[in-house]
XYZ file of C-alpha atoms in Angstrom:
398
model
C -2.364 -2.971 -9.460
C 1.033 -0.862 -9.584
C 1.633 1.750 -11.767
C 5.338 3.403 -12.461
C 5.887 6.781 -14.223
C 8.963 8.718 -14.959
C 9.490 11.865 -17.472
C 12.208 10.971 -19.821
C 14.811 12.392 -22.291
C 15.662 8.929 -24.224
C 12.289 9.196 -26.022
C 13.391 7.689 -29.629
C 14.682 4.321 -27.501
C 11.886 4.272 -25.210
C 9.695 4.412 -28.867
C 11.528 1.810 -30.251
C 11.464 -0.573 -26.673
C 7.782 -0.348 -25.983
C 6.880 -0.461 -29.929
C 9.167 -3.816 -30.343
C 11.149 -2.361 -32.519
C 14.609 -2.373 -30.268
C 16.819 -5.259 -31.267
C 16.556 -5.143 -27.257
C 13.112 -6.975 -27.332
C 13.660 -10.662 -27.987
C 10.228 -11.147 -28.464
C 8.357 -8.219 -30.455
C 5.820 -11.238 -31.511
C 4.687 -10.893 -27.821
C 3.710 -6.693 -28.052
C 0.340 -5.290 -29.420
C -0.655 -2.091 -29.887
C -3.936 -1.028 -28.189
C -4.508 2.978 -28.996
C -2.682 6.105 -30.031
C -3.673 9.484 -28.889
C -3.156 12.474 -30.927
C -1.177 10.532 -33.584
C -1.758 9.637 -37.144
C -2.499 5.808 -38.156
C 0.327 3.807 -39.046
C 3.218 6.135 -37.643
C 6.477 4.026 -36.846
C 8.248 5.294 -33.767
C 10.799 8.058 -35.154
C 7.600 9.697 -36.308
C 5.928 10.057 -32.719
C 9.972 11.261 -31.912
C 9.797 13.625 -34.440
C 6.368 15.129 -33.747
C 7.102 15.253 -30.008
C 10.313 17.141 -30.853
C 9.446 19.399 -33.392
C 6.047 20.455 -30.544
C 8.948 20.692 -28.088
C 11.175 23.337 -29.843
C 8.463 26.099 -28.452
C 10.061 24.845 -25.063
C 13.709 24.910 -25.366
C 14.805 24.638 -21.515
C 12.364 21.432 -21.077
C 14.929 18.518 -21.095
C 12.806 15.686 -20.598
C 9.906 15.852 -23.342
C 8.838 12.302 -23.034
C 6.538 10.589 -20.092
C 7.273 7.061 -19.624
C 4.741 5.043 -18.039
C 3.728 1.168 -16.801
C 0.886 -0.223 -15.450
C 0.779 -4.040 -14.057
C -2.407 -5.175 -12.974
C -2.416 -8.404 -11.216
C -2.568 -11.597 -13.331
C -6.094 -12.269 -11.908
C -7.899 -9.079 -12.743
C -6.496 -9.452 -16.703
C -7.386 -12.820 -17.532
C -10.046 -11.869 -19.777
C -9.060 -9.041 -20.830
C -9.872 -7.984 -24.688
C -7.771 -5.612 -26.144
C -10.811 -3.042 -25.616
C -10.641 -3.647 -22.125
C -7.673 -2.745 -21.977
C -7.821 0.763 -23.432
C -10.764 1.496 -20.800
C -8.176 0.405 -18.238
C -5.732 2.719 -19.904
C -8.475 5.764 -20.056
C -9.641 5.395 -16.901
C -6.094 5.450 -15.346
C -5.431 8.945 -17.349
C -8.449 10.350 -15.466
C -7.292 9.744 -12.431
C -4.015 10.932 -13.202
C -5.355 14.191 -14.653
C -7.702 13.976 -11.541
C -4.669 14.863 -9.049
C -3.233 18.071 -7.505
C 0.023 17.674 -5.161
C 0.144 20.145 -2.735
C 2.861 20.293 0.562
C 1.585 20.011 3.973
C 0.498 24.184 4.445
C -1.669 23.518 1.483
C 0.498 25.287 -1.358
C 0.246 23.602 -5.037
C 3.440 21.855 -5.977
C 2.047 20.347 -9.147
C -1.157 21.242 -11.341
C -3.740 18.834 -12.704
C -2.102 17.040 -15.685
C -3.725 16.844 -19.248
C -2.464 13.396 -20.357
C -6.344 12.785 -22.024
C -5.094 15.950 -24.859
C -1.312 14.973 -25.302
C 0.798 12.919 -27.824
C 0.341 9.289 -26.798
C 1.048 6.092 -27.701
C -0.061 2.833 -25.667
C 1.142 -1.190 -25.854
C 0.920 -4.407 -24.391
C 3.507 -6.390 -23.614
C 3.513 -10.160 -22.945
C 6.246 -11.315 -20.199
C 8.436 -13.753 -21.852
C 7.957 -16.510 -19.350
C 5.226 -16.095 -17.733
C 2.894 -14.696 -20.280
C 1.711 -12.041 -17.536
C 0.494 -8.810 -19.210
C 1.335 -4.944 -18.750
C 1.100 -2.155 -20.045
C 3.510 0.511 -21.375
C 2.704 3.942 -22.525
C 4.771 7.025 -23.982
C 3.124 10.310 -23.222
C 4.315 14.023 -24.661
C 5.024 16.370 -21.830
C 3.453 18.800 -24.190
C -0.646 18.409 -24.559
C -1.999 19.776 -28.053
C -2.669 23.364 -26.084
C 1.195 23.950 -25.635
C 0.862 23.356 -21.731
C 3.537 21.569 -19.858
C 2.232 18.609 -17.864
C 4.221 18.580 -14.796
C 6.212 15.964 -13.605
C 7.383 16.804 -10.204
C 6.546 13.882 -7.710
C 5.010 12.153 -10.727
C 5.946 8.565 -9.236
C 3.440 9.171 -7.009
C 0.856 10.787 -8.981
C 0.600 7.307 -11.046
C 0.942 5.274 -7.710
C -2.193 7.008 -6.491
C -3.792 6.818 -9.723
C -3.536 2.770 -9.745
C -4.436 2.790 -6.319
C -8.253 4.449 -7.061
C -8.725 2.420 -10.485
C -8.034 -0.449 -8.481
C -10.270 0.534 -6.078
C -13.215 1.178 -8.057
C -13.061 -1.690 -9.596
C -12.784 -3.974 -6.533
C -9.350 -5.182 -7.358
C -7.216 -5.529 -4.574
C -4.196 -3.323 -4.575
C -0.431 -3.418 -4.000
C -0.948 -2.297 -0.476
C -3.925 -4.369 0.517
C -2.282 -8.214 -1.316
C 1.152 -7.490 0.625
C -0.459 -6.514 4.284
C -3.010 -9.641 3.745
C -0.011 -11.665 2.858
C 1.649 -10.165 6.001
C -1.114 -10.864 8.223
C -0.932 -14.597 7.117
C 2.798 -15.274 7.300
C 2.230 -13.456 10.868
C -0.135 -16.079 11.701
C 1.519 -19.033 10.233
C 4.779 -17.656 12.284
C 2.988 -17.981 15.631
C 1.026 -21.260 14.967
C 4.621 -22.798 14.365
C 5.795 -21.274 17.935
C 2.111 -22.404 19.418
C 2.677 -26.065 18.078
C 6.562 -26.189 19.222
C 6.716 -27.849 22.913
C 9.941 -26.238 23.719
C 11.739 -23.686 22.329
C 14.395 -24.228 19.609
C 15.162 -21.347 16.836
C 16.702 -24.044 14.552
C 13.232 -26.250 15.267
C 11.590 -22.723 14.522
C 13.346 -22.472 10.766
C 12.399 -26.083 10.139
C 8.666 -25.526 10.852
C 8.792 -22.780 8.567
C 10.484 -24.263 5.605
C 8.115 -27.166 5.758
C 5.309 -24.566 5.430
C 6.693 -23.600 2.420
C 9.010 -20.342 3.339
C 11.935 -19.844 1.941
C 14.353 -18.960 5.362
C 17.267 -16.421 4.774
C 18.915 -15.693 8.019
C 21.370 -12.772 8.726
C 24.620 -13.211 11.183
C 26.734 -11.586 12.712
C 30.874 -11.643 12.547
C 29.843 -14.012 16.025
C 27.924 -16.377 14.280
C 24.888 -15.072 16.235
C 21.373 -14.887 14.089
C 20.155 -10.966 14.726
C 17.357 -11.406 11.848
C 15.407 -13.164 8.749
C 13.902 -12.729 6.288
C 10.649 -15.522 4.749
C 10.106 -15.803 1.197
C 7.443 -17.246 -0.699
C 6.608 -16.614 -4.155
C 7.054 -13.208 -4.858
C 6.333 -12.149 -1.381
C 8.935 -11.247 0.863
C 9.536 -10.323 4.370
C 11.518 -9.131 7.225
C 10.296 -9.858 10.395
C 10.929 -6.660 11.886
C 7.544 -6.212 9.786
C 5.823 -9.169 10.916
C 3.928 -10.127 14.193
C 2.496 -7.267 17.012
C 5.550 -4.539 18.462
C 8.295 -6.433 16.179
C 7.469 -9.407 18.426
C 8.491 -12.003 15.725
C 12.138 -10.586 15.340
C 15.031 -12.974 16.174
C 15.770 -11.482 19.676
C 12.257 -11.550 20.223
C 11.271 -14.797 18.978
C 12.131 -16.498 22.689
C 10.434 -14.111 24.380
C 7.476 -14.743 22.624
C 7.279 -18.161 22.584
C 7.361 -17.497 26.196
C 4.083 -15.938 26.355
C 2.296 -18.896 23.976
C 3.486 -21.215 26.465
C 2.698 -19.824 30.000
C 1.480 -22.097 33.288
C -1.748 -23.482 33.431
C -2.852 -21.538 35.978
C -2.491 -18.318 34.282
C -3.365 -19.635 31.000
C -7.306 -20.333 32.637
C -7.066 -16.840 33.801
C -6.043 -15.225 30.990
C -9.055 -16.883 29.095
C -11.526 -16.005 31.558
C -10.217 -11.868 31.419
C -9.895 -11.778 27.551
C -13.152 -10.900 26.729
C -13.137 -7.944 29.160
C -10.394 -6.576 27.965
C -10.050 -6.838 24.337
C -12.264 -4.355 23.219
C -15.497 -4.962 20.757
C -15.008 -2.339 18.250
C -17.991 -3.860 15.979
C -20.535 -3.754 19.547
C -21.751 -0.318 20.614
C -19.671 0.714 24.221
C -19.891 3.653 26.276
C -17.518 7.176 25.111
C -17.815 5.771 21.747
C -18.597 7.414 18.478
C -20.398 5.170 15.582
C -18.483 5.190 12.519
C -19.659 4.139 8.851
C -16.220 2.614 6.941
C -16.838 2.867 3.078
C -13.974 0.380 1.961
C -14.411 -1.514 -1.482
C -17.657 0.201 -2.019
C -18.797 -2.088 1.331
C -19.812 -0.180 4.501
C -18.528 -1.591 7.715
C -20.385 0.098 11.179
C -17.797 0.474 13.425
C -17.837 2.012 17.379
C -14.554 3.858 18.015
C -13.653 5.331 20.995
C -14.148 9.387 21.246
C -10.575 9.784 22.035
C -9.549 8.165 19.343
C -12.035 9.957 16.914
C -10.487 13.761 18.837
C -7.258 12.606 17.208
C -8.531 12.374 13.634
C -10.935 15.286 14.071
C -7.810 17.426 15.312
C -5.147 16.092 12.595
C -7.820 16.412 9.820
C -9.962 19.789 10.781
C -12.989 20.242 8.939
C -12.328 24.031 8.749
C -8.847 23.911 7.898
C -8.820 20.612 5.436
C -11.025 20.051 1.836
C -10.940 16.704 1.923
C -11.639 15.692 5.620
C -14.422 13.374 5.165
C -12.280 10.936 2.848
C -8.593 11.398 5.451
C -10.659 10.373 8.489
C -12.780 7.645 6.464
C -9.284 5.988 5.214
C -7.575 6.617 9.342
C -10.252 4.890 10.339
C -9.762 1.931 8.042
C -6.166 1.580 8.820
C -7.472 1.848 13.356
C -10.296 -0.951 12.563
C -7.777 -3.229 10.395
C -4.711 -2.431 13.105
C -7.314 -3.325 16.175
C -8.771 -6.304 14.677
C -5.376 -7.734 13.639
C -3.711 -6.434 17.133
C -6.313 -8.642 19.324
C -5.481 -11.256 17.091
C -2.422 -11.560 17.619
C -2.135 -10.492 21.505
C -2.068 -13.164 23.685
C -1.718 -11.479 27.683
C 0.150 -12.960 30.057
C -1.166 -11.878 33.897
C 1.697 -12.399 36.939
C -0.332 -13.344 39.747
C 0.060 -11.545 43.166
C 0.215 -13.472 46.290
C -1.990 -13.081 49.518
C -5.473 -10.849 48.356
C -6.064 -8.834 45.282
C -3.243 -6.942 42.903
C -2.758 -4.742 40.598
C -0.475 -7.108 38.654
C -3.980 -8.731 37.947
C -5.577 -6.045 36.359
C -5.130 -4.660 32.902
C -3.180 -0.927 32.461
C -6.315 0.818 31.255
C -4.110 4.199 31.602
C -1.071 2.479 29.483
C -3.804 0.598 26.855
C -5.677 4.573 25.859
C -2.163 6.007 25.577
C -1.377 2.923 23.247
C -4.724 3.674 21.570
C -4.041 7.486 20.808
C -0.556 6.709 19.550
C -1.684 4.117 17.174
C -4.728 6.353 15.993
C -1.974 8.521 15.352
C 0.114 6.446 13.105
C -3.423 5.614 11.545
C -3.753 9.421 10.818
C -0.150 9.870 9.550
C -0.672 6.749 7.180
C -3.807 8.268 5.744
C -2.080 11.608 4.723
C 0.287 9.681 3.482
C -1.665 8.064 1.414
C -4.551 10.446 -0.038
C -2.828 13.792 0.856
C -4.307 16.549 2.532
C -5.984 18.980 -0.066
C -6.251 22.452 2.050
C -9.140 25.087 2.199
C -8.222 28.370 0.488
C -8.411 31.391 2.438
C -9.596 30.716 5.998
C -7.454 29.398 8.236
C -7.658 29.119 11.775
């Protein structure tokens, strides 16, 4: 589910667009109202514009009065939908919104919990004109019925965020988890077809794809020379500096990976025999480990991450420093398990034998796979406070 928000000064057009009234709307048969908020029955859309101005004139200097907002779940979660439903859909996404503070990095407040629940409102759904997916739009006061102002500074993201958790309690999948699965998937579809090919062709690389269904957009240069793609299907699309492990699925890449699907016998048996020594077991208890209990999708996965990795979160997310600690490292931890499942996947070694007795070429960089580790626990980390944001204690700091 995606949810887009945006405070506005057009408020009589944005009325008349989400109401069907707007000559705009060629098909107002396809819009039904599901709740007002604050409103009196029956009111036509110059009346909510009216009411919202005349509560506005106690705040001259406020230009934009008006919160515009849309909320698409996916067309799999709505099927059923009554048009009850989908006011509990709309309620629960105003408590979250409410729900949120944004504060910067040291911990300061940027922007105060909303009060969308006691403002002006007026919510409808709209019926795509093709496809007969539904949405919903909604026209919010910046003014709730105590005269407060409810803030709209970063308030993309406050509605982002609020999708994400009403998603997430209800066990939909969200923006972020359909189009990583779908990237894991084209991933995997893009090495089978370099697996399968018995020597190595770009344009035989293209073909395989399009007869898997992709949609293949390359990009040239003034040479004539391919330096990228991009794979469509559906409503999915993307680049392959995205896809694959490292970027290894990007046009000046592609050889060299083909490469390492196809190496010589020889070190193909030896390869198999050393993979389960060095690909790590995250989900089987191993020495310098710390147990971890993921709560993802209201499911707990038991997870055994290594201690240096778990000193990175602890140190990024300190438990006298940050409120919300508990819920950062939970989600870091998420985004280390999915990376290191996916990772060993997709990473096929390739071992260059020494000749004569034993060398080092034949065993793996332990010292070069930890640093790899702690660098990707700390993208993990960054991706999480991203994500959630970090919510800082008040008064003590270290």
């Amino acid at each position: 589910m995606i949810a887009k928000a945006k405070s506005i000064s057009h408020g009589i057009n944005a009325l008349n667009y989400i109401t069907g009234v707007s000559a705009n709307k060629k098909h107002p048969e396809k819009i039904y109202h599901i709740c007002d908020n604050f409103l009196p029955p029956g009111i036509d859309p110059l009346g909510i514009w009216n009411s919202v101005r005349l509560d506005s004139l106690s705040r001259p200097r406020m230009k934009n009065n008006l919160i515009r907002i849309e909320i698409s779940p996916a067309p799999e979660h709505t099927r059923n939908l009554t048009p009850e439903d989908w006011k509990q859909l709309w309620q629960d996404f105003v408590v979250e919104f409410d729900h949120q503070e944004m504060r910067d990095k040291t911990g300061r407040l940027l922007s105060p919990r909303t009060n969308l629940a006691g403002s002006k409102s007026t919510v409808w759904l709209h019926l795509e004109s093709d496809s007969g997916i539904p949405h919903l739009h909604a026209v919010v006061s910046r003014l709730d019925e105590n005269g407060n102002i409810n803030n709209d500074r970063n308030i993309h993201l406050r509605a982002q965020r609020a999708a994400e958790r009403v998603a997430r309690k209800r066990g939909w999948q969200t923006a972020a988890n359909i189009h990583d699965i779908n990237r894991q998937s084209v991933s995997r579809d893009c090495l089978d077809v370099l697996g399968r090919m018995g020597k190595w062709s770009l344009d035989d690389y293209f073909t395989r794809l399009e007869a898997k269904g992709y949609d293949v957009k390359v990009r040239k240069d003034e040479k004539g020379i391919i330096r990228g793609y991009i794979l469509k299907k559906g409503n999915a699309k993307f680049k392959a500096s995205e896809l694959g492990k490292g970027r290894n699925l990007m046009a000046s890449k592609l050889e060299e990976t083909w490469n390492k699907l196809h190496p010589a016998q020889e070190q193909q048996t030896k390869a198999d025999s050393m993979e389960s020594d060095i690909r790590p077991d995250y989900a089987a208890y191993r020495p310098d480990t710390r147990r971890v209990d993921i709560v993802h999708d209201d499911e707990t996965h038991t997870r055994f991450i290594s201690e240096q990795v778990m000193r990175v979160f602890d140190d990024e997310f300190d438990f006298r420093e940050v409120e919300n600690w508990a819920v950062l490292i939970n989600e870091a931890c998420y985004h280390f398990a999915v990376a290191m499942s996916f990772m060993s996947f997709l990473n096929t070694p390739v071992y260059v034998s020494g000749s004569g007795g034993a060398s080092n070429n034949d065993l793996p960089k332990k010292r070069d796979d930890i640093e790899e580790e702690i660098a990707r626990a700390r993208r993990c980390a960054a991706a999480a406070r991203s994500k959630i944001g970090i919510v800082r204690k008040r008064g003590f700091r270290r």
